[in-house]
CSV table of C-alpha atoms in Angstrom, one decimal:
chain,number,residue,atom,x,y,z
V,1,UNK,CA,74.1,-106.6,-40.0
V,2,UNK,CA,73.5,-110.2,-39.2
V,3,UNK,CA,70.2,-111.6,-37.7
V,4,UNK,CA,69.0,-114.7,-36.2
V,5,UNK,CA,65.7,-116.6,-36.7
V,6,UNK,CA,63.8,-119.1,-34.5
V,7,UNK,CA,62.1,-122.3,-35.8
V,8,UNK,CA,60.6,-125.5,-34.6
V,9,UNK,CA,60.4,-127.0,-38.1
V,10,UNK,CA,62.4,-130.2,-38.2
V,11,UNK,CA,63.2,-130.0,-41.9
V,12,UNK,CA,64.6,-126.5,-41.5
V,13,UNK,CA,66.9,-127.5,-38.6
V,14,UNK,CA,68.1,-130.7,-40.3
V,15,UNK,CA,68.9,-128.7,-43.6
V,16,UNK,CA,70.7,-125.9,-41.8
V,17,UNK,CA,72.8,-128.3,-39.8
V,18,UNK,CA,73.7,-130.6,-42.7
V,19,UNK,CA,74.7,-127.7,-44.9
V,20,UNK,CA,77.4,-127.0,-42.2
V,21,UNK,CA,78.4,-130.6,-41.8
V,22,UNK,CA,76.6,-130.6,-38.4
V,23,UNK,CA,75.4,-133.9,-36.8
V,24,UNK,CA,72.8,-134.3,-34.0
V,25,UNK,CA,74.3,-134.9,-30.6
V,26,UNK,CA,73.3,-134.9,-27.0
V,27,UNK,CA,75.1,-134.5,-23.7
V,28,UNK,CA,73.6,-137.2,-21.4
V,29,UNK,CA,72.4,-135.7,-18.1
V,30,UNK,CA,70.1,-136.7,-15.4
V,31,UNK,CA,67.3,-134.8,-17.2
V,32,UNK,CA,64.8,-135.9,-19.8
V,33,UNK,CA,66.8,-137.1,-22.8
V,34,UNK,CA,69.9,-134.9,-22.3
V,35,UNK,CA,71.1,-131.5,-23.6
V,36,UNK,CA,70.9,-131.2,-27.4
V,37,UNK,CA,73.7,-129.9,-29.5
V,38,UNK,CA,74.7,-129.8,-33.2
V,39,UNK,CA,78.3,-131.1,-33.4
V,40,UNK,CA,80.5,-129.7,-36.1
V,41,UNK,CA,83.8,-131.2,-37.3
V,42,UNK,CA,85.7,-133.4,-34.9
V,43,UNK,CA,83.4,-135.2,-32.4
V,44,UNK,CA,83.7,-133.6,-29.0
V,45,UNK,CA,84.3,-136.1,-26.1
V,46,UNK,CA,81.2,-135.2,-24.1
V,47,UNK,CA,78.9,-135.3,-27.0
V,48,UNK,CA,77.1,-138.5,-27.9
V,49,UNK,CA,76.2,-138.6,-31.6
V,50,UNK,CA,72.5,-139.6,-32.1
V,51,UNK,CA,70.1,-140.1,-35.0
V,52,UNK,CA,67.8,-137.3,-36.1
V,53,UNK,CA,64.7,-139.3,-34.9
V,54,UNK,CA,66.0,-139.4,-31.3
V,55,UNK,CA,67.1,-135.7,-31.6
V,56,UNK,CA,63.7,-134.5,-32.7
V,57,UNK,CA,62.0,-136.6,-30.0
V,58,UNK,CA,64.0,-134.9,-27.3
V,59,UNK,CA,63.6,-131.5,-29.0
V,60,UNK,CA,59.7,-131.9,-29.0
V,61,UNK,CA,59.4,-133.6,-25.7
V,62,UNK,CA,61.3,-130.6,-24.1
V,63,UNK,CA,59.3,-128.0,-26.1
V,64,UNK,CA,62.4,-126.4,-27.5
V,65,UNK,CA,62.9,-124.0,-30.5
V,66,UNK,CA,66.0,-123.6,-32.5
V,67,UNK,CA,67.6,-120.1,-32.6
V,68,UNK,CA,70.1,-119.9,-35.6
V,69,UNK,CA,72.0,-117.6,-37.9
V,70,UNK,CA,72.5,-118.2,-41.7
V,71,UNK,CA,75.2,-115.6,-42.2
V,72,UNK,CA,77.6,-113.7,-40.1
V,73,UNK,CA,77.6,-109.8,-40.4
V,74,UNK,CA,80.4,-110.1,-42.9
V,75,UNK,CA,78.4,-112.4,-45.2
V,76,UNK,CA,80.1,-115.8,-44.2
V,77,UNK,CA,78.2,-118.9,-43.4
V,78,UNK,CA,77.4,-118.9,-39.7
V,79,UNK,CA,77.2,-121.9,-37.4
V,80,UNK,CA,75.7,-119.9,-34.4
V,81,UNK,CA,72.8,-121.8,-32.9
V,82,UNK,CA,71.1,-122.2,-29.6
V,83,UNK,CA,68.2,-124.2,-28.2
V,84,UNK,CA,65.6,-122.1,-26.4
V,85,UNK,CA,62.2,-122.5,-24.9
V,86,UNK,CA,59.3,-122.3,-27.2
V,87,UNK,CA,57.3,-119.1,-26.7
């Protein structure tokens, strides 16, 4: 069975993403900073790649937490992630 974890630790998030060749990105919106994403592989058109400093500034300003999964239920590396409100 696969399980997910939630963190606000910047180092954990950056390490998880980089192990999967993920890059910090944002979808610019009318809101504060934009909608955060981790971009994997080929850059998606609506994603603007940003640096980790800007990424974590938006992350903290919006009081987000990172929900993620390390492995799928069959033991493969997972890229599942989601940004959620901190509780």
